[in-house]
CSV table of C-alpha atoms in Angstrom, one decimal:
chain,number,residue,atom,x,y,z
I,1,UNK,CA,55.9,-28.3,-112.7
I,2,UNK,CA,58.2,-27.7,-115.2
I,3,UNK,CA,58.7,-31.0,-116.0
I,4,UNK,CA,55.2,-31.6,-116.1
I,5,UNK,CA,55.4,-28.7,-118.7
I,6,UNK,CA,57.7,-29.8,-121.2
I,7,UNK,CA,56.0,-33.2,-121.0
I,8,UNK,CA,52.3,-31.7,-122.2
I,9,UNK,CA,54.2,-29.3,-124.9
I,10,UNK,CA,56.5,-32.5,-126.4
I,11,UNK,CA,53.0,-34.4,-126.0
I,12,UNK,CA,51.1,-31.7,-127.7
I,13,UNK,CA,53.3,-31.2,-130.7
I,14,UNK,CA,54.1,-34.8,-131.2
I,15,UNK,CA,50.5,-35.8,-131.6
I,16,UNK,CA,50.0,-32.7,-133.6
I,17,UNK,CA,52.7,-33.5,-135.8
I,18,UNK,CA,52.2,-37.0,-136.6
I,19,UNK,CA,48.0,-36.7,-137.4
I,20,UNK,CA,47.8,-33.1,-139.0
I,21,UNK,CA,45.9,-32.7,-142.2
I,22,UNK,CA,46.7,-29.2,-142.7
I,23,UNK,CA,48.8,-26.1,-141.2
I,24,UNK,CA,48.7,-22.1,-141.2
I,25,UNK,CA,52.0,-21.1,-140.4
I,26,UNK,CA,53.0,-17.6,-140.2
I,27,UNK,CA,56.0,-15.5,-138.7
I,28,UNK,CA,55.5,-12.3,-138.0
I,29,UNK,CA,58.2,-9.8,-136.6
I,30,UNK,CA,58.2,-6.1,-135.7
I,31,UNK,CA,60.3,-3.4,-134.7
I,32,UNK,CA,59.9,0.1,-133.3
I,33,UNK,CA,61.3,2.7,-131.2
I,34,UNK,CA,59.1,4.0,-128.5
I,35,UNK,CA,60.9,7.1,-126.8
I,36,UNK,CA,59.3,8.9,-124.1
I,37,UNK,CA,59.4,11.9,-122.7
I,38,UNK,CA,58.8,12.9,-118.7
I,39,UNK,CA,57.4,16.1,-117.8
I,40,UNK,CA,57.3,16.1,-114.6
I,41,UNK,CA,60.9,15.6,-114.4
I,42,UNK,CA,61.6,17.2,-117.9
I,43,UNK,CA,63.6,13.7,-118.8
I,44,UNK,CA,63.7,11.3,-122.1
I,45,UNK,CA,63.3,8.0,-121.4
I,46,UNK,CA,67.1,6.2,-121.2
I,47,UNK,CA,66.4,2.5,-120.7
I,48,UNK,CA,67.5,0.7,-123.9
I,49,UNK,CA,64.7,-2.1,-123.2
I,50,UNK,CA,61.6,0.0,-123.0
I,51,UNK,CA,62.8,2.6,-126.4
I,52,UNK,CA,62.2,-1.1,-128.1
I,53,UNK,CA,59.0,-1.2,-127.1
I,54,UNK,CA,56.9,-3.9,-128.6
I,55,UNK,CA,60.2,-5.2,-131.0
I,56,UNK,CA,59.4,-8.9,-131.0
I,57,UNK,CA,59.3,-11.8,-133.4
I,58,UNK,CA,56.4,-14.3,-133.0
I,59,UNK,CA,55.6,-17.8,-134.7
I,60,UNK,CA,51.7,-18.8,-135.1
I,61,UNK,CA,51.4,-22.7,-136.4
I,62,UNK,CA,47.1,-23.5,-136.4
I,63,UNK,CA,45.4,-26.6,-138.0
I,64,UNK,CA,43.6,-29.9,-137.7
I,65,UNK,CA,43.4,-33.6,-137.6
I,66,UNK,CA,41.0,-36.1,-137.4
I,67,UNK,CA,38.6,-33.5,-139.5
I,68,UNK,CA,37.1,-32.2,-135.9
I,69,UNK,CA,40.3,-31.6,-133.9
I,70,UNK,CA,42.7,-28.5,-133.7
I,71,UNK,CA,46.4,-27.9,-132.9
I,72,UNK,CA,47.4,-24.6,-132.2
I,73,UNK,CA,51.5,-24.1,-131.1
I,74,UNK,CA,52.1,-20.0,-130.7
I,75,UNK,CA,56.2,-18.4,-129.6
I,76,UNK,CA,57.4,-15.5,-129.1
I,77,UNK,CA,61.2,-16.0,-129.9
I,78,UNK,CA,62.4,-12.6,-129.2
I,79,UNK,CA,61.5,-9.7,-127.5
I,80,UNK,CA,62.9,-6.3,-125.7
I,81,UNK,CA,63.4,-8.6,-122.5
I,82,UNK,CA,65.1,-11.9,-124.0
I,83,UNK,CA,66.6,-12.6,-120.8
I,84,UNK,CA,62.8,-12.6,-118.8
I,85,UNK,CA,61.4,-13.7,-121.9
I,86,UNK,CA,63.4,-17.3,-121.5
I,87,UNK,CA,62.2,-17.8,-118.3
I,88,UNK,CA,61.3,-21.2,-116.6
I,89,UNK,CA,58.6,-22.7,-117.8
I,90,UNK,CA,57.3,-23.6,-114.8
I,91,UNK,CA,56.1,-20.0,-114.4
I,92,UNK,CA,53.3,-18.3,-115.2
I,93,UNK,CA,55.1,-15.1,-116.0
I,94,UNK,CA,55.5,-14.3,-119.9
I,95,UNK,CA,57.8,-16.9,-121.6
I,96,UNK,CA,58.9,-17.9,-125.0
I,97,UNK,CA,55.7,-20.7,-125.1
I,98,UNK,CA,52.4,-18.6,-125.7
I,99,UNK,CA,50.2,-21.1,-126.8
I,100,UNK,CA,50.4,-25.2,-127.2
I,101,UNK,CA,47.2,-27.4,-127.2
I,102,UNK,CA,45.1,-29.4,-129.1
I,103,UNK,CA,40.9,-29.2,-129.2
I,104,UNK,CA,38.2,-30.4,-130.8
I,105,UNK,CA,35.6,-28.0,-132.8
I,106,UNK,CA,31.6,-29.4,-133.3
I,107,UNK,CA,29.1,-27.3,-135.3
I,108,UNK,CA,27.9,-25.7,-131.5
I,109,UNK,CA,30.2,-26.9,-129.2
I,110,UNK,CA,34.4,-26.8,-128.9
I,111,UNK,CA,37.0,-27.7,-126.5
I,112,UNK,CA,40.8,-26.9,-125.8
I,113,UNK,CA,43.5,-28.6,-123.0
I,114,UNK,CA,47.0,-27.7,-122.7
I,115,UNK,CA,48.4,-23.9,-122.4
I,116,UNK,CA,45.3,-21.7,-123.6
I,117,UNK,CA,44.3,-18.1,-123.7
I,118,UNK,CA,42.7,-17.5,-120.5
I,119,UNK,CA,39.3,-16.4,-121.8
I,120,UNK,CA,39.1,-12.7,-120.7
I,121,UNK,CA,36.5,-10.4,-122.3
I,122,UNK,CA,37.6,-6.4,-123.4
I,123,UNK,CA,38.9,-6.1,-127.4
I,124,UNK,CA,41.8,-5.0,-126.1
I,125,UNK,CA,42.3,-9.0,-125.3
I,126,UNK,CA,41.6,-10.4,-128.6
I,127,UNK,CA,44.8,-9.1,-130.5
I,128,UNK,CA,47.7,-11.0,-130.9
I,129,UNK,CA,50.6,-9.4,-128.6
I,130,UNK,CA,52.3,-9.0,-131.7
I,131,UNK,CA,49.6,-6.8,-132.8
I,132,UNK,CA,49.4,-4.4,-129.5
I,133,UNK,CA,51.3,-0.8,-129.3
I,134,UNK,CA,52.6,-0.7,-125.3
I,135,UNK,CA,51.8,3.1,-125.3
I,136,UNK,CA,47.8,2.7,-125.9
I,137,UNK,CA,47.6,-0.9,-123.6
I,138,UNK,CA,45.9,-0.9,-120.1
I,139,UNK,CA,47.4,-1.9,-116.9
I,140,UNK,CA,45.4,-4.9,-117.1
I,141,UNK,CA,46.6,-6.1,-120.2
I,142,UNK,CA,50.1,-5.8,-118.8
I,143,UNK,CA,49.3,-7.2,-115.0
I,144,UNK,CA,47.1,-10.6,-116.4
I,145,UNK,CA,49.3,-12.6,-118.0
I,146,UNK,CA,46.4,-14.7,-120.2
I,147,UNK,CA,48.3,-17.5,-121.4
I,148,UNK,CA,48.0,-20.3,-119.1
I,149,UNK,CA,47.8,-23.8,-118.6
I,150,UNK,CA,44.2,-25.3,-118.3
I,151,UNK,CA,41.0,-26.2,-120.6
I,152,UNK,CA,38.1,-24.3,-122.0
I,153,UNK,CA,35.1,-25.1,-123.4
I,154,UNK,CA,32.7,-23.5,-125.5
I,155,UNK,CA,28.9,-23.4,-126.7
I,156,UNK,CA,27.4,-21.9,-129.1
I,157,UNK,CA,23.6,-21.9,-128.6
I,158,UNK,CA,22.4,-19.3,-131.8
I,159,UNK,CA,25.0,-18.6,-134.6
I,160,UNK,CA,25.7,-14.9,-133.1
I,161,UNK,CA,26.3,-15.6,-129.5
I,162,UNK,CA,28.5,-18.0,-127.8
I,163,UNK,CA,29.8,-18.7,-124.0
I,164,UNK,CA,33.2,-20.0,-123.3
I,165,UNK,CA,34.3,-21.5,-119.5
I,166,UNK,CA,37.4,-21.6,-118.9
I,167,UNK,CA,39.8,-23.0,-116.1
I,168,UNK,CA,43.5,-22.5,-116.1
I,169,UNK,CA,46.5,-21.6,-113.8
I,170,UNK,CA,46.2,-18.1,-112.2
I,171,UNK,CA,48.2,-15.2,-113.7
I,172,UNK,CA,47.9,-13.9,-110.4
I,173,UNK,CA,50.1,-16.3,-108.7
I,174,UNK,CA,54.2,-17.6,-109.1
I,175,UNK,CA,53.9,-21.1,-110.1
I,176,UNK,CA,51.7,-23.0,-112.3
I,177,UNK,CA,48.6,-24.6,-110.9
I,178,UNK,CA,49.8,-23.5,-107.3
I,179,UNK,CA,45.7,-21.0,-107.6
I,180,UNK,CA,43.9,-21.6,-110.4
I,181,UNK,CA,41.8,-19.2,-112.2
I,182,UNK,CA,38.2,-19.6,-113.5
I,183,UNK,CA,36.7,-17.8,-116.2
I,184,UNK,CA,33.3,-16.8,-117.6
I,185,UNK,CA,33.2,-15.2,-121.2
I,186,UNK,CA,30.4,-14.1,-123.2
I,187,UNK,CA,30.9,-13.4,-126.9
I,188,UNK,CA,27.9,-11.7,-129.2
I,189,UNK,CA,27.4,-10.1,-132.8
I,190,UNK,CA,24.5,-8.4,-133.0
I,191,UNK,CA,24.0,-6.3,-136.3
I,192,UNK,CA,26.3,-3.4,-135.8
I,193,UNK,CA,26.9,-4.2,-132.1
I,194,UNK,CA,29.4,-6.8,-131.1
I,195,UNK,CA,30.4,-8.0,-127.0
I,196,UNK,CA,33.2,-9.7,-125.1
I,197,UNK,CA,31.8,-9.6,-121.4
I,198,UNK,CA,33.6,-11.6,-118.9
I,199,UNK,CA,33.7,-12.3,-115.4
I,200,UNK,CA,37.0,-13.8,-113.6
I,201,UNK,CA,38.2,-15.6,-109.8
I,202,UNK,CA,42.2,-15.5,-109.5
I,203,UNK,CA,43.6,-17.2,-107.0
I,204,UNK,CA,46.6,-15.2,-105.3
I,205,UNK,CA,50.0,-15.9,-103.4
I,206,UNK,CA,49.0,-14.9,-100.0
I,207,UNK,CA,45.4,-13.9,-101.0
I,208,UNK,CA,42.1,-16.2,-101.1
I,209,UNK,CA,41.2,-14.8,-104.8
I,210,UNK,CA,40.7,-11.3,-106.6
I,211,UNK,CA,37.6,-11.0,-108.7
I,212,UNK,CA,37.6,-9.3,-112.0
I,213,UNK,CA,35.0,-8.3,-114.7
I,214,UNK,CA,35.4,-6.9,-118.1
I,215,UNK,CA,32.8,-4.7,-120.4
I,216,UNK,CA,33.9,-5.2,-124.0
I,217,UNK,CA,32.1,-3.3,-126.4
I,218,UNK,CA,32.4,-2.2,-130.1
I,219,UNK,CA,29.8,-0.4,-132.9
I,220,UNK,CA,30.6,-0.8,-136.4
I,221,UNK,CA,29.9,1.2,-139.0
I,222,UNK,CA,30.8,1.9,-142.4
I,223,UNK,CA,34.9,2.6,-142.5
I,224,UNK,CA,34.7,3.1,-138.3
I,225,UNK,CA,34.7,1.3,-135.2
I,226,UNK,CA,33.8,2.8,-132.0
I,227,UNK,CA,35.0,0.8,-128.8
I,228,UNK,CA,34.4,0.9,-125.5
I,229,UNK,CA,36.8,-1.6,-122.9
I,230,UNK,CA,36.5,-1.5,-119.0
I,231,UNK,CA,37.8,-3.5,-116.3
I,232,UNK,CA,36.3,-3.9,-113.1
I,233,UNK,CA,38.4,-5.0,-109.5
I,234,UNK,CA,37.9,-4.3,-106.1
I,235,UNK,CA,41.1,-2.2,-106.2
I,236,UNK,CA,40.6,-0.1,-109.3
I,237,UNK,CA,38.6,0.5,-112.7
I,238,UNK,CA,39.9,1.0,-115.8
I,239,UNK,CA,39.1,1.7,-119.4
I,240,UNK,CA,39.3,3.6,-122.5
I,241,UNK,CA,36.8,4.8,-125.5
I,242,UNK,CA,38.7,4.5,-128.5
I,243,UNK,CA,37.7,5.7,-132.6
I,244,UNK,CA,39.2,3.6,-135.5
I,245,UNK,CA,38.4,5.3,-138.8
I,246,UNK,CA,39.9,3.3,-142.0
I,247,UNK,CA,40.5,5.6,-144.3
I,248,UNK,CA,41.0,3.6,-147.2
I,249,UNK,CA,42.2,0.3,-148.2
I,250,UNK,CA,46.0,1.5,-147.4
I,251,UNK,CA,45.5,4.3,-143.9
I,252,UNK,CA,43.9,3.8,-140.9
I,253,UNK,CA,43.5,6.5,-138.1
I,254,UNK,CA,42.8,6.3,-134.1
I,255,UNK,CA,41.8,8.2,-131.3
I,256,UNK,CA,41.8,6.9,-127.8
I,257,UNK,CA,40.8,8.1,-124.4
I,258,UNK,CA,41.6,6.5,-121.4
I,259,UNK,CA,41.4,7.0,-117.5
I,260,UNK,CA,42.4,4.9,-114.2
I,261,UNK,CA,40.9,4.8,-110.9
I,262,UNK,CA,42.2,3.5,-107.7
I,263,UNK,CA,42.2,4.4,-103.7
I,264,UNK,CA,44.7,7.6,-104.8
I,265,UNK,CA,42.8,8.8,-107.2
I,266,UNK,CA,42.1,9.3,-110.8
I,267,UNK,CA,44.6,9.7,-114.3
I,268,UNK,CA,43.8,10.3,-117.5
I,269,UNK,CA,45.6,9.4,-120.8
I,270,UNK,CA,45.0,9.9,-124.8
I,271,UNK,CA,46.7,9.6,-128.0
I,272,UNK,CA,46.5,9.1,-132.0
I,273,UNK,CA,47.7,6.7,-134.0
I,274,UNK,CA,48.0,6.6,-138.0
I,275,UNK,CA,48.9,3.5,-139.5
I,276,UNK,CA,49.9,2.5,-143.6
I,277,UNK,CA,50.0,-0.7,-145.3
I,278,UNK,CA,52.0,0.0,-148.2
I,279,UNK,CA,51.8,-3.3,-149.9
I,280,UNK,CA,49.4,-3.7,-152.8
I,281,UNK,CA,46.0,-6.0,-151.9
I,282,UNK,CA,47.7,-6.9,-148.7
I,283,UNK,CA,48.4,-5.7,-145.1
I,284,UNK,CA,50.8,-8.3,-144.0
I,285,UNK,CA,53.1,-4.4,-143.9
I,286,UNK,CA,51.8,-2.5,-141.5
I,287,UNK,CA,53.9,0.7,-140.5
I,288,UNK,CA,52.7,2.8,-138.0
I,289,UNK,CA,53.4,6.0,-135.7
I,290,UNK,CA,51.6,7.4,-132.4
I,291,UNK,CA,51.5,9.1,-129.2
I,292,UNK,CA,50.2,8.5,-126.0
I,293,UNK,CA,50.1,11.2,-123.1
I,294,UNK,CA,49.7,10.3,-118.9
I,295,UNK,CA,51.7,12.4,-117.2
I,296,UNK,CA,54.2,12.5,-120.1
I,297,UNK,CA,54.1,11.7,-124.2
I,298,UNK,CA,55.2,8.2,-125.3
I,299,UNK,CA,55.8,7.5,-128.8
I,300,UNK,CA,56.0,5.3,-131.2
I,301,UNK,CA,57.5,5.0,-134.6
I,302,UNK,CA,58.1,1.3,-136.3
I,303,UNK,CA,56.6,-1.6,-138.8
I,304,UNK,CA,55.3,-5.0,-138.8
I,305,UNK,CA,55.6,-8.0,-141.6
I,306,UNK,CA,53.1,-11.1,-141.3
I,307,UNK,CA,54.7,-13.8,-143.7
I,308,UNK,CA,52.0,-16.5,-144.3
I,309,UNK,CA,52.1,-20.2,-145.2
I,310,UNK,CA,49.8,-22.9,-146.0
I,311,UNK,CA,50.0,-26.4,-146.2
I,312,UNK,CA,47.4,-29.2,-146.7
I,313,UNK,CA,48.9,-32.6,-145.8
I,314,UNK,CA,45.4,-34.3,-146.7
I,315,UNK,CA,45.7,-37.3,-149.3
């Protein structure tokens, strides 16, 4: 398998790179310290690794060729874990290749093969990792793995609703393709009301499958967003209401509630978040600082720079 890997990424970028018209490249790295604090055992947090927190730098390359078809070729080149993050890529655990696959896009219909984002629903899903704070993330977003080998299609039958399929490797088991996954996701804007419902069979080392569903929901209004995420197994639920008021073009603020419910029981968590973007008529700055309380206050304290490119290779 990972041989068959590095064949479909070489494959990938070679065709990508000898056909594109265009590119959006950007790099975007960020670093923060995310100290926590224990009180049931009255303890700071001492591993070196998890203070980094989210400390990463990422690589995003997008465009087209042939006017309908897409490449899109996403790293992570460093993280908290390099050692994990470097990984064989005949894995389906977290490694250095995110994305790498090529697509086609109609006016109502679209396609991608090659390693994908699984399609799962929640808008905790739809940020870049780059983008997430560890302290506010679910245990879902840590435990499903999304970026997989496989294909996806999409349709979009009316301009504010569309339905993407999806069938990829399992981020439930070891080794690529040994289960495979299959995905339902519905996406819809509707006036101030927006959706990403989805419904999931993971195949399992050892298991037949574990089904999952996701509620993603979001009202916006004005300068704030109201969401409401959930996931759905047969071994827990989880989910979290959370409150994003921009305050201006340059400060953002958040509130977020969150519980967790399994066989021992129920937790709850909450925290803030206040975030700046110092540059003028730009947030590729983002600095930000928050707090996140289960059973113990995480924090967090660091920035993030997005530097952008664009090139246009059409004659």
């Amino acid at each position: 398998m990972k041989k068959l890997s590095l064949f479909l990424l070489a494959f990938i970028c070679f065709s990508a790179a000898t056909v594109a018209q265009d590119l959006e490249f950007s790099a975007v790295a960020r670093l923060e310290a995310n100290p926590a604090y224990y009180s049931e055992d009255k303890t700071w947090e001492n591993d070196f690794q998890s203070i980094l927190g989210n400390s990463s730098i990422y690589t995003f390359a997008y465009g087209t060729f042939a006017d309908n078809f897409t490449y899109e070729l996403t790293n992570c080149w460093l993280n908290s874990d390099p050692k994990y993050l470097y990984s064989e890529l005949g894995t389906n655990s977290y490694t250095w290749l995110l994305t790498a696959n090529v697509g086609y896009e109609g006016e109502w219909f679209s396609a991608n093969l090659g390693k994908i984002c699984t399609p799962i629903g929640t808008f905790e899903e739809e940020f870049d990792d780059v983008y997430i704070d560890y302290p506010f993330s679910t245990t879902s977003w840590n435990l499903y793995t999304t970026y997989q080998w496989g294909g996806s299609v999409s349709v979009q039958p009316w301009e504010s609703t569309s339905f993407t399929f999806g069938v990829t490797s399992s981020p439930l088991a070891e080794k690529i393709f040994s289960k495979v996954g299959v995905s339902l996701l519905w996406e819809g804007e509707y006036g101030i009301y927006s959706s990403r419902w989805s419904i999931h069979s993971f195949g399992i080392d050892g298991e037949s499958s574990r089904f999952m569903a996701t509620l993603g929901n979001k009202l916006s209004f004005g300068s704030s967003e109201l969401t409401l995420d959930e996931y759905i197994t047969k071994d827990y639920n989880e989910g979290f209401i959370s409150y994003l008021y921009n305050i201006n073009d340059k400060f953002e603020a958040q509130a977020k509630v969150g519980y967790f419910n399994n066989s021992a029981g129920t937790s709850a968590n909450f925290g803030a978040a206040f975030r700046w973007y110092p540059l003028k008529d730009s947030r590729d700055l983002r600095v930000h600082a928050l707090v996140n309380w289960c059973e113990g206050a995480i924090f967090s304290i660091g920035a993030t720079y997005n530097l952008n490119f664009n090139f246009n290779f059409r004659k």
